Amino acid sequence: MLAKRIIPCLDIKDGQTVKGTNFVNLRQAGDPVELGKAYSEQGADELVYLDITASHEGRKTFTDLVKRIAAHINIPFTVGGGINELSDVDRLLNAGADKLSINSSAIRNPKLVDDIAKHFGSQVCVVAIDARNTASGWKCYLNGGRVETDRYLYEWAKEVNERGAGEILFTSMDHDGVKTGYANEALAHLSDTLDIPVIASGGAGKMEHFKDAFTLGKADAALAASVFHFGEIPIMKLKEYLHEEGISVRL
Amino acid sequence: MNVAIIKYNAGNIFSVDYALKRIGITPVITSDKETLLKADKVIFPGVGEAETTMRYLKEQNLDTLIKNLKQPVLGICLGMQLMCRYSEEGNTDCLGIFDTEVKRFCPENHHDKVPHMGWNTIDNTVSPLFKGFDKSEYVYFVHSYYVPLNDFTAAQTNYILPYSSALHKDNFYATQFHPEKSGKTGERILRNFIEL
């Protein structure tokens, strides 16, 4: 049976891991390759590395880091951040990344999704969506949550699904960093209406939150950062718990 | 040990290179026919689309070469599908090493996502590739097309329906999943292949 996936997310700035709370106040949390290896040995199913450096030099540092990750990590990994055109995709895939995550650039230029799918295959194209529940419904945000758009989560997710995305990584900005659980209702709606896997992100604080994301939220994978980085939830313990709760995981 | 990875227009050949290096093997990545013929082991990886890739292999005369290799050959993912007779992806005639076809997953509802992506188990393993496996093991899959169960099935996986997650015939071995991305289990499979 296909296992539900547990995915630690590592935010990278200038070649180092950081994690923000509600997207600000960054704290240091270790060497990306060492951390990735440790997660892989603890039972992580995939890794996500997000480059939050914006500068040109930073991008080169990140590409070199992707090569080191590919050489040392024996599970799949996704990279994101600063991917604006096909040449960025080509560069990161050639450095050894398995999948690319695009976010703001997809909203600015939706055809990028079609192009990535056509040139490299849907399986490499993860579309990340940051959204917040507003009075008029779930709205999408740009630039790490700083800029509101006129796009709505469900319509946008459906559109990128049709354009050829291979997966949706949905972060609820209302839940991110506050550790009270994932946005399960919105997740379940996405899972019920899309043909592609949905990764839950934002809100993990306790092991039960992962169970809820898989059962109530019907997510295919759950992503988290700080609960793993600071050792609050050991991955192996989490997977044993999920297994006991009747959820299919890779042990 | 002389291991060659067939170089062609497919994505992510480097992942296999890296994975072999992690188990202490330094392969050559080549499309040179002499080098491929002389290698002790040949790996035929693949991420991409069947029709374009098959056309490229024919243009390079690699199709005939691969079919006639005598040493152990391991096809991975698209590599495995191209070793079959025919693929529904782009209505493509393939190499025909395994006399079976490749079909597209037809999900019955929104909960059967395509591509089949993530970790799933392999069962009923009957090939030296899986030497030492005594329980069902998880490996990593990413694919939208599948090979039905057939006479050459060497491992089976259930997703939407039971299908072939590995094939074996004579010196030809193939996996639908990615051993190079399947953690320690994948490393055991690669090591078993190298030790054939």
Short mmCIF file of C-alpha atoms in Angstrom, two decimals:
data_model
loop_
_atom_site.label_atom_id
_atom_site.label_comp_id
_atom_site.label_asym_id
_atom_site.label_seq_id
_atom_site.Cartn_x
_atom_site.Cartn_y
_atom_site.Cartn_z
CA MET A 1 0.00 0.00 0.00
CA LEU A 2 1.22 3.50 -0.86
CA ALA A 3 2.66 5.05 2.30
CA LYS A 4 1.81 8.49 3.61
CA ARG A 5 4.97 10.58 3.44
CA ILE A 6 6.69 12.58 6.19
CA ILE A 7 8.72 15.45 4.77
CA PRO A 8 11.04 17.69 6.78
CA CYS A 9 11.49 21.09 5.17
CA LEU A 10 14.78 22.93 5.40
CA ASP A 11 14.91 26.66 4.69
CA ILE A 12 18.33 27.62 3.35
CA LYS A 13 19.97 31.02 3.56
CA ASP A 14 23.57 31.47 2.40
CA GLY A 15 24.10 27.70 2.50
CA GLN A 16 22.77 27.24 6.06
CA THR A 17 19.47 25.93 7.43
CA VAL A 18 17.10 28.39 9.03
CA LYS A 19 13.46 28.29 10.06
CA GLY A 20 11.12 31.17 10.63
CA THR A 21 8.02 31.41 12.72
CA ASN A 22 5.20 32.90 10.66
CA PHE A 23 7.83 33.55 7.97
CA VAL A 24 9.94 35.97 10.07
CA ASN A 25 12.48 35.76 12.96
CA LEU A 26 14.90 33.27 11.43
CA ARG A 27 16.83 30.93 13.74
CA GLN A 28 19.90 28.85 12.79
CA ALA A 29 19.40 25.08 12.68
CA GLY A 30 22.41 23.31 11.23
CA ASP A 31 24.26 22.16 8.11
CA PRO A 32 21.78 21.24 5.32
CA VAL A 33 23.55 18.09 4.13
CA GLU A 34 24.22 16.72 7.62
CA LEU A 35 20.68 17.53 8.69
CA GLY A 36 19.26 15.91 5.54
CA LYS A 37 21.32 12.77 6.11
CA ALA A 38 20.21 12.58 9.72
CA TYR A 39 16.56 12.91 8.70
CA SER A 40 16.97 10.26 6.03
CA GLU A 41 18.45 7.87 8.62
CA GLN A 42 15.61 8.65 11.03
CA GLY A 43 13.06 7.63 8.40
CA ALA A 44 12.13 10.81 6.52
CA ASP A 45 10.52 9.89 3.20
CA GLU A 46 11.57 12.95 1.25
CA LEU A 47 13.25 16.27 1.91
CA VAL A 48 12.39 19.77 0.77
CA TYR A 49 15.10 22.44 0.57
CA LEU A 50 13.85 26.00 0.09
CA ASP A 51 16.36 28.64 -0.92
CA ILE A 52 15.31 31.87 0.73
CA THR A 53 18.40 33.74 -0.44
CA ALA A 54 17.49 36.18 -3.17
CA SER A 55 20.91 37.31 -4.42
CA HIS A 56 22.73 36.00 -7.46
CA GLU A 57 25.72 34.76 -5.39
CA GLY A 58 23.30 33.07 -3.02
CA ARG A 59 21.78 31.21 -5.93
CA LYS A 60 25.15 29.86 -7.02
CA THR A 61 25.86 28.73 -3.44
CA PHE A 62 22.51 26.95 -3.45
CA THR A 63 23.23 25.15 -6.74
CA ASP A 64 26.51 23.89 -5.28
CA LEU A 65 24.64 22.79 -2.19
CA VAL A 66 22.12 20.86 -4.35
CA LYS A 67 25.04 18.93 -5.86
CA ARG A 68 26.31 18.02 -2.40
CA ILE A 69 22.84 16.96 -1.29
CA ALA A 70 22.41 14.76 -4.38
CA ALA A 71 25.75 13.08 -3.70
CA HIS A 72 24.99 12.30 -0.06
CA ILE A 73 21.24 11.74 0.29
CA ASN A 74 19.65 8.44 -0.79
CA ILE A 75 16.00 9.57 -0.76
CA PRO A 76 14.19 11.98 -3.10
CA PHE A 77 14.44 15.71 -2.53
CA THR A 78 12.67 18.79 -3.82
CA VAL A 79 14.24 22.21 -4.14
CA GLY A 80 12.50 25.56 -4.36
CA GLY A 81 13.09 29.26 -4.23
CA GLY A 82 14.18 31.61 -6.99
CA ILE A 83 12.94 29.40 -9.84
CA ASN A 84 11.60 31.80 -12.46
CA GLU A 85 12.31 30.22 -15.81
CA LEU A 86 13.13 26.93 -17.52
CA SER A 87 16.87 27.56 -17.32
CA ASP A 88 16.60 27.59 -13.50
CA VAL A 89 14.79 24.24 -13.64
CA ASP A 90 17.40 22.80 -15.95
CA ARG A 91 20.24 24.02 -13.71
CA LEU A 92 18.75 22.50 -10.53
CA LEU A 93 17.75 19.19 -12.14
CA ASN A 94 21.26 18.90 -13.54
CA ALA A 95 22.65 19.55 -10.08
CA GLY A 96 20.71 16.43 -9.00
CA ALA A 97 17.37 17.65 -7.61
CA ASP A 98 14.45 15.26 -8.12
CA LYS A 99 11.66 17.83 -8.08
CA LEU A 100 11.28 21.59 -8.23
CA SER A 101 8.85 23.63 -6.23
CA ILE A 102 7.57 26.86 -7.77
CA ASN A 103 5.35 29.37 -6.01
CA SER A 104 5.26 33.12 -6.80
CA SER A 105 6.71 32.57 -10.28
CA ALA A 106 3.80 30.26 -11.17
CA ILE A 107 1.24 32.87 -10.14
CA ARG A 108 3.08 35.55 -12.10
CA ASN A 109 3.51 33.29 -15.13
CA PRO A 110 1.16 30.26 -15.03
CA LYS A 111 2.52 28.99 -18.34
CA LEU A 112 5.74 28.09 -16.50
CA VAL A 113 3.85 25.07 -15.11
CA ASP A 114 2.93 23.88 -18.62
CA ASP A 115 6.50 24.42 -19.79
CA ILE A 116 8.11 22.50 -16.93
CA ALA A 117 5.66 19.62 -17.37
CA LYS A 118 6.25 19.50 -21.10
CA HIS A 119 10.04 19.72 -20.97
CA PHE A 120 10.84 17.73 -17.84
CA GLY A 121 7.65 15.82 -16.96
CA SER A 122 4.86 16.52 -14.47
CA GLN A 123 6.63 14.49 -11.79
CA VAL A 124 9.30 17.17 -11.30
CA CYS A 125 6.81 20.03 -10.98
CA VAL A 126 5.57 20.77 -7.46
CA VAL A 127 3.42 23.89 -7.20
CA ALA A 128 3.58 25.46 -3.74
CA ILE A 129 0.66 27.62 -2.71
CA ASP A 130 0.65 29.93 0.33
CA ALA A 131 -2.91 30.83 1.26
CA ARG A 132 -4.88 32.50 4.01
CA ASN A 133 -8.55 32.10 4.88
CA THR A 134 -10.16 35.51 4.31
CA ALA A 135 -13.74 36.76 4.46
CA SER A 136 -14.11 35.96 0.76
CA GLY A 137 -12.47 32.49 1.00
CA TRP A 138 -8.93 31.03 0.80
CA LYS A 139 -6.72 33.56 -1.00
CA CYS A 140 -3.24 32.98 -2.44
CA TYR A 141 -0.25 35.09 -1.39
CA LEU A 142 3.07 35.89 -3.03
CA ASN A 143 6.62 36.42 -1.82
CA GLY A 144 6.51 34.30 1.30
CA GLY A 145 3.12 35.65 2.26
CA ARG A 146 3.74 39.36 2.00
CA VAL A 147 1.64 40.14 -1.08
CA GLU A 148 -2.03 39.26 -1.48
CA THR A 149 -3.16 38.19 -4.97
CA ASP A 150 -6.59 38.02 -6.56
CA ARG A 151 -6.29 34.23 -6.90
CA TYR A 152 -8.27 31.80 -4.80
CA LEU A 153 -6.71 28.57 -3.51
CA TYR A 154 -9.16 26.00 -4.90
CA GLU A 155 -9.38 27.52 -8.39
CA TRP A 156 -5.65 28.03 -8.62
CA ALA A 157 -4.87 24.49 -7.45
CA LYS A 158 -7.30 23.08 -10.02
CA GLU A 159 -5.76 25.23 -12.74
CA VAL A 160 -2.16 24.13 -12.06
CA ASN A 161 -3.36 20.51 -11.84
CA GLU A 162 -4.75 20.92 -15.38
CA ARG A 163 -1.62 22.72 -16.56
CA GLY A 164 0.47 19.67 -15.60
CA ALA A 165 1.69 20.11 -12.02
CA GLY A 166 2.70 16.82 -10.40
CA GLU A 167 1.94 17.75 -6.79
CA ILE A 168 0.48 20.59 -4.71
CA LEU A 169 2.27 21.81 -1.59
CA PHE A 170 -0.33 23.78 0.32
CA THR A 171 0.77 26.01 3.21
CA SER A 172 -1.88 27.63 5.34
CA MET A 173 -0.38 30.91 6.48
CA ASP A 174 -2.97 31.09 9.23
CA HIS A 175 -1.61 27.86 10.66
CA ASP A 176 2.10 28.14 9.86
CA GLY A 177 4.31 28.43 12.93
CA VAL A 178 1.47 28.38 15.44
CA LYS A 179 1.54 24.59 16.01
CA THR A 180 -2.19 24.01 16.40
CA GLY A 181 -2.59 21.57 13.52
CA TYR A 182 -2.91 21.68 9.72
CA ALA A 183 -5.76 23.33 7.76
CA ASN A 184 -7.58 20.01 7.43
CA GLU A 185 -10.82 21.23 5.89
CA ALA A 186 -9.08 23.02 3.05
CA LEU A 187 -6.73 20.03 2.60
CA ALA A 188 -9.65 17.62 2.31
CA HIS A 189 -11.30 19.85 -0.27
CA LEU A 190 -8.11 19.91 -2.34
CA SER A 191 -7.63 16.17 -2.05
CA ASP A 192 -11.24 15.51 -3.10
CA THR A 193 -11.08 17.72 -6.16
CA LEU A 194 -7.55 17.23 -7.53
CA ASP A 195 -6.05 14.31 -9.45
CA ILE A 196 -2.55 14.86 -8.05
CA PRO A 197 -1.03 14.33 -4.57
CA VAL A 198 -1.42 17.05 -1.94
CA ILE A 199 1.28 17.85 0.63
CA ALA A 200 0.05 19.47 3.85
CA SER A 201 2.19 22.26 5.28
CA GLY A 202 1.91 24.68 8.16
CA GLY A 203 0.72 23.97 11.67
CA ALA A 204 2.37 20.78 12.95
CA GLY A 205 2.95 20.91 16.69
CA LYS A 206 1.95 17.44 17.96
CA MET A 207 1.96 13.94 16.51
CA GLU A 208 -1.86 13.97 16.39
CA HIS A 209 -1.69 16.84 13.92
CA PHE A 210 -0.01 14.56 11.38
CA LYS A 211 -2.64 11.88 11.90
CA ASP A 212 -5.38 14.47 11.38
CA ALA A 213 -3.76 15.78 8.19
CA PHE A 214 -3.85 12.23 6.77
CA THR A 215 -7.31 11.23 8.02
CA LEU A 216 -9.39 14.44 8.20
CA GLY A 217 -7.28 16.33 5.64
CA LYS A 218 -6.82 13.27 3.34
CA ALA A 219 -3.31 14.56 2.55
CA ASP A 220 -0.80 12.32 0.76
CA ALA A 221 2.16 13.79 2.63
CA ALA A 222 2.81 16.10 5.55
CA LEU A 223 5.61 18.62 5.70
CA ALA A 224 7.02 20.25 8.82
CA ALA A 225 10.15 22.07 9.89
CA SER A 226 10.66 23.31 13.42
CA VAL A 227 9.14 20.28 15.21
CA PHE A 228 11.81 18.19 13.48
CA HIS A 229 14.71 20.66 13.58
CA PHE A 230 14.49 21.21 17.30
CA GLY A 231 13.86 17.54 18.08
CA GLU A 232 10.36 18.12 19.45
CA ILE A 233 9.02 15.21 17.38
CA PRO A 234 11.52 12.47 16.42
CA ILE A 235 10.55 11.17 12.96
CA MET A 236 10.82 7.48 13.85
CA LYS A 237 8.59 7.94 16.90
CA LEU A 238 6.09 9.82 14.76
CA LYS A 239 5.98 7.02 12.19
CA GLU A 240 5.55 4.35 14.86
CA TYR A 241 2.68 6.37 16.29
CA LEU A 242 1.04 6.75 12.86
CA HIS A 243 1.46 3.03 12.23
CA GLU A 244 -0.29 2.24 15.53
CA GLU A 245 -3.06 4.60 14.50
CA GLY A 246 -3.61 2.48 11.38
CA ILE A 247 -1.98 4.86 8.89
CA SER A 248 0.22 3.31 6.24
CA VAL A 249 3.80 4.55 6.67
CA ARG A 250 7.23 3.26 5.66
CA LEU A 251 8.92 1.84 8.75
CA MET B 1 34.11 -4.07 -11.53
CA ASN B 2 33.35 -2.16 -14.71
CA VAL B 3 29.86 -0.63 -14.60
CA ALA B 4 28.49 1.47 -17.45
CA ILE B 5 25.46 3.76 -17.34
CA ILE B 6 23.95 4.32 -20.77
CA LYS B 7 24.09 8.03 -21.54
CA TYR B 8 21.17 9.31 -23.56
CA ASN B 9 18.65 12.16 -23.52
CA ALA B 10 17.00 11.11 -20.26
CA GLY B 11 16.82 13.11 -17.07
CA ASN B 12 18.50 12.31 -13.81
CA ILE B 13 21.19 9.88 -14.94
CA PHE B 14 23.37 11.53 -12.30
CA SER B 15 21.24 10.14 -9.47
CA VAL B 16 22.26 6.61 -10.46
CA ASP B 17 25.89 7.71 -10.70
CA TYR B 18 25.75 9.19 -7.20
CA ALA B 19 23.97 6.14 -5.78
CA LEU B 20 26.62 3.77 -7.15
CA LYS B 21 29.38 5.97 -5.74
CA ARG B 22 27.71 5.76 -2.33
CA ILE B 23 28.12 1.97 -2.46
CA GLY B 24 31.73 2.25 -3.60
CA ILE B 25 31.34 1.80 -7.37
CA THR B 26 32.53 4.44 -9.84
CA PRO B 27 30.60 3.89 -13.08
CA VAL B 28 31.28 5.32 -16.52
CA ILE B 29 28.45 7.27 -18.14
CA THR B 30 28.72 6.66 -21.84
CA SER B 31 26.98 6.18 -25.16
CA ASP B 32 30.14 4.68 -26.68
CA LYS B 33 29.24 1.29 -28.08
CA GLU B 34 32.59 -0.40 -27.47
CA THR B 35 32.63 0.70 -23.84
CA LEU B 36 29.07 -0.52 -23.32
CA LEU B 37 29.77 -3.89 -24.94
CA LYS B 38 32.84 -4.44 -22.77
CA ALA B 39 31.29 -3.38 -19.44
CA ASP B 40 30.68 -6.06 -16.78
CA LYS B 41 27.30 -4.52 -15.92
CA VAL B 42 25.12 -2.06 -17.82
CA ILE B 43 22.50 0.23 -16.29
CA PHE B 44 19.76 1.72 -18.45
CA PRO B 45 18.17 4.49 -16.36
CA GLY B 46 15.42 6.79 -17.42
CA VAL B 47 13.17 9.63 -16.52
CA GLY B 48 11.27 11.06 -19.45
CA GLU B 49 8.78 10.28 -22.15
CA ALA B 50 8.69 7.01 -24.11
CA GLU B 51 8.23 8.18 -27.70
CA THR B 52 10.93 10.89 -27.72
CA THR B 53 13.38 8.65 -25.90
CA MET B 54 12.77 5.64 -28.17
CA ARG B 55 13.26 7.81 -31.26
CA TYR B 56 16.57 9.06 -29.84
CA LEU B 57 17.76 5.51 -29.06
CA LYS B 58 16.99 4.46 -32.66
CA GLU B 59 18.79 7.47 -34.13
CA GLN B 60 21.86 6.53 -32.10
CA ASN B 61 21.51 2.80 -32.95
CA LEU B 62 21.43 2.17 -29.24
CA ASP B 63 18.19 0.16 -29.60
CA THR B 64 19.89 -2.78 -31.33
CA LEU B 65 22.88 -2.57 -29.02
CA ILE B 66 20.81 -2.75 -25.82
CA LYS B 67 18.73 -5.71 -27.05
CA ASN B 68 21.86 -7.70 -27.83
CA LEU B 69 23.82 -7.09 -24.65
CA LYS B 70 24.98 -10.32 -23.00
CA GLN B 71 26.09 -9.06 -19.57
CA PRO B 72 23.60 -8.27 -16.77
CA VAL B 73 21.55 -5.20 -17.71
CA LEU B 74 19.38 -3.23 -15.26
CA GLY B 75 16.62 -1.00 -16.63
CA ILE B 76 15.16 1.59 -14.26
CA CYS B 77 11.73 3.25 -14.52
CA LEU B 78 11.38 4.47 -18.13
CA GLY B 79 14.33 2.17 -18.90
CA MET B 80 12.19 -0.80 -17.80
CA GLN B 81 9.20 0.39 -19.84
CA LEU B 82 11.33 0.80 -22.95
CA MET B 83 12.56 -2.78 -22.54
CA CYS B 84 8.96 -3.95 -23.13
CA ARG B 85 7.31 -4.53 -26.51
CA TYR B 86 4.99 -1.53 -26.71
CA SER B 87 3.97 1.50 -24.64
CA GLU B 88 0.68 3.35 -24.66
CA GLU B 89 2.70 6.49 -23.96
CA GLY B 90 2.86 8.08 -27.41
CA ASN B 91 1.83 4.71 -28.99
CA THR B 92 5.46 3.68 -29.00
CA ASP B 93 7.03 0.45 -30.24
CA CYS B 94 9.79 -0.31 -27.76
CA LEU B 95 12.75 -2.70 -27.54
CA GLY B 96 10.75 -5.91 -27.09
CA ILE B 97 13.10 -7.61 -24.62
CA PHE B 98 10.09 -8.38 -22.42
CA ASP B 99 7.12 -9.45 -24.52
CA THR B 100 4.56 -7.35 -22.69
CA GLU B 101 2.96 -3.95 -23.02
CA VAL B 102 3.01 -0.78 -20.94
CA LYS B 103 -0.34 0.78 -20.04
CA ARG B 104 -1.51 4.03 -18.49
CA PHE B 105 -3.02 3.94 -14.97
CA CYS B 106 -6.78 4.52 -15.12
CA PRO B 107 -7.86 5.87 -11.73
CA GLU B 108 -11.42 5.17 -10.64
CA ASN B 109 -11.67 8.16 -8.30
CA HIS B 110 -9.83 11.25 -7.06
CA HIS B 111 -8.06 9.30 -4.33
CA ASP B 112 -6.08 7.23 -6.81
CA LYS B 113 -3.62 9.91 -7.84
CA VAL B 114 -1.60 9.64 -11.04
CA PRO B 115 1.40 9.67 -11.12
CA HIS B 116 1.82 6.90 -8.58
CA MET B 117 4.29 8.83 -6.45
CA GLY B 118 5.95 7.87 -3.20
CA TRP B 119 6.95 4.81 -1.21
CA ASN B 120 5.13 1.54 -1.83
CA THR B 121 5.90 -2.10 -1.08
CA ILE B 122 7.24 -4.78 -3.39
CA ASP B 123 6.01 -8.34 -2.85
CA ASN B 124 6.37 -11.82 -4.35
CA THR B 125 9.96 -11.01 -5.21
CA VAL B 126 11.56 -13.73 -7.36
CA SER B 127 14.89 -12.52 -8.70
CA PRO B 128 18.49 -12.39 -7.50
CA LEU B 129 17.97 -8.59 -7.36
CA PHE B 130 16.04 -9.19 -4.16
CA LYS B 131 18.44 -11.64 -2.54
CA GLY B 132 18.13 -11.46 1.25
CA PHE B 133 14.67 -9.87 1.23
CA ASP B 134 12.49 -11.70 3.74
CA LYS B 135 9.59 -9.26 4.07
CA SER B 136 7.87 -6.69 1.95
CA GLU B 137 10.11 -3.68 1.55
CA TYR B 138 9.31 -0.08 0.68
CA VAL B 139 10.83 1.48 -2.44
CA TYR B 140 10.30 4.82 -4.19
CA PHE B 141 8.07 5.12 -7.26
CA VAL B 142 7.20 7.95 -9.66
CA HIS B 143 5.29 6.84 -12.76
CA SER B 144 2.04 7.19 -14.67
CA TYR B 145 2.37 4.06 -16.85
CA TYR B 146 2.67 0.48 -15.62
CA VAL B 147 3.51 -3.03 -16.79
CA PRO B 148 0.75 -5.59 -16.09
CA LEU B 149 1.61 -8.87 -14.34
CA ASN B 150 3.18 -11.27 -16.85
CA ASP B 151 5.54 -14.25 -17.20
CA PHE B 152 8.56 -12.06 -16.42
CA THR B 153 7.20 -10.39 -13.28
CA ALA B 154 9.96 -10.44 -10.64
CA ALA B 155 8.17 -8.30 -8.04
CA GLN B 156 4.64 -7.03 -7.70
CA THR B 157 3.13 -3.86 -6.26
CA ASN B 158 -0.47 -2.87 -5.66
CA TYR B 159 -1.57 0.55 -6.80
CA ILE B 160 -5.02 0.85 -8.37
CA LEU B 161 -4.31 -2.75 -9.42
CA PRO B 162 -1.55 -5.35 -8.89
CA TYR B 163 1.20 -4.78 -11.49
CA SER B 164 4.86 -5.61 -12.19
CA SER B 165 7.27 -3.49 -10.16
CA ALA B 166 10.22 -5.55 -11.42
CA LEU B 167 10.92 -7.83 -14.39
CA HIS B 168 13.58 -10.45 -15.10
CA LYS B 169 14.45 -12.51 -18.16
CA ASP B 170 17.87 -14.10 -18.73
CA ASN B 171 20.49 -11.34 -18.32
CA PHE B 172 17.87 -8.56 -18.33
CA TYR B 173 16.63 -7.08 -15.04
CA ALA B 174 14.34 -4.10 -14.59
CA THR B 175 12.65 -2.12 -11.84
CA GLN B 176 9.74 0.30 -12.17
CA PHE B 177 10.84 2.00 -8.94
CA HIS B 178 14.02 4.00 -8.38
CA PRO B 179 16.57 1.95 -6.37
CA GLU B 180 18.88 5.00 -6.52
CA LYS B 181 16.31 6.93 -4.44
CA SER B 182 15.05 4.09 -2.24
CA GLY B 183 17.28 4.53 0.81
CA LYS B 184 19.01 1.47 2.24
CA THR B 185 16.64 -0.96 0.49
CA GLY B 186 17.57 0.56 -2.87
CA GLU B 187 21.25 0.27 -2.05
CA ARG B 188 20.81 -3.44 -1.32
CA ILE B 189 19.13 -3.92 -4.71
CA LEU B 190 21.93 -2.07 -6.51
CA ARG B 191 24.53 -4.09 -4.62
CA ASN B 192 22.72 -7.36 -5.50
CA PHE B 193 22.81 -6.33 -9.16
CA ILE B 194 26.51 -5.43 -9.02
CA GLU B 195 27.26 -8.80 -7.37
CA LEU B 196 25.41 -10.88 -10.01
#
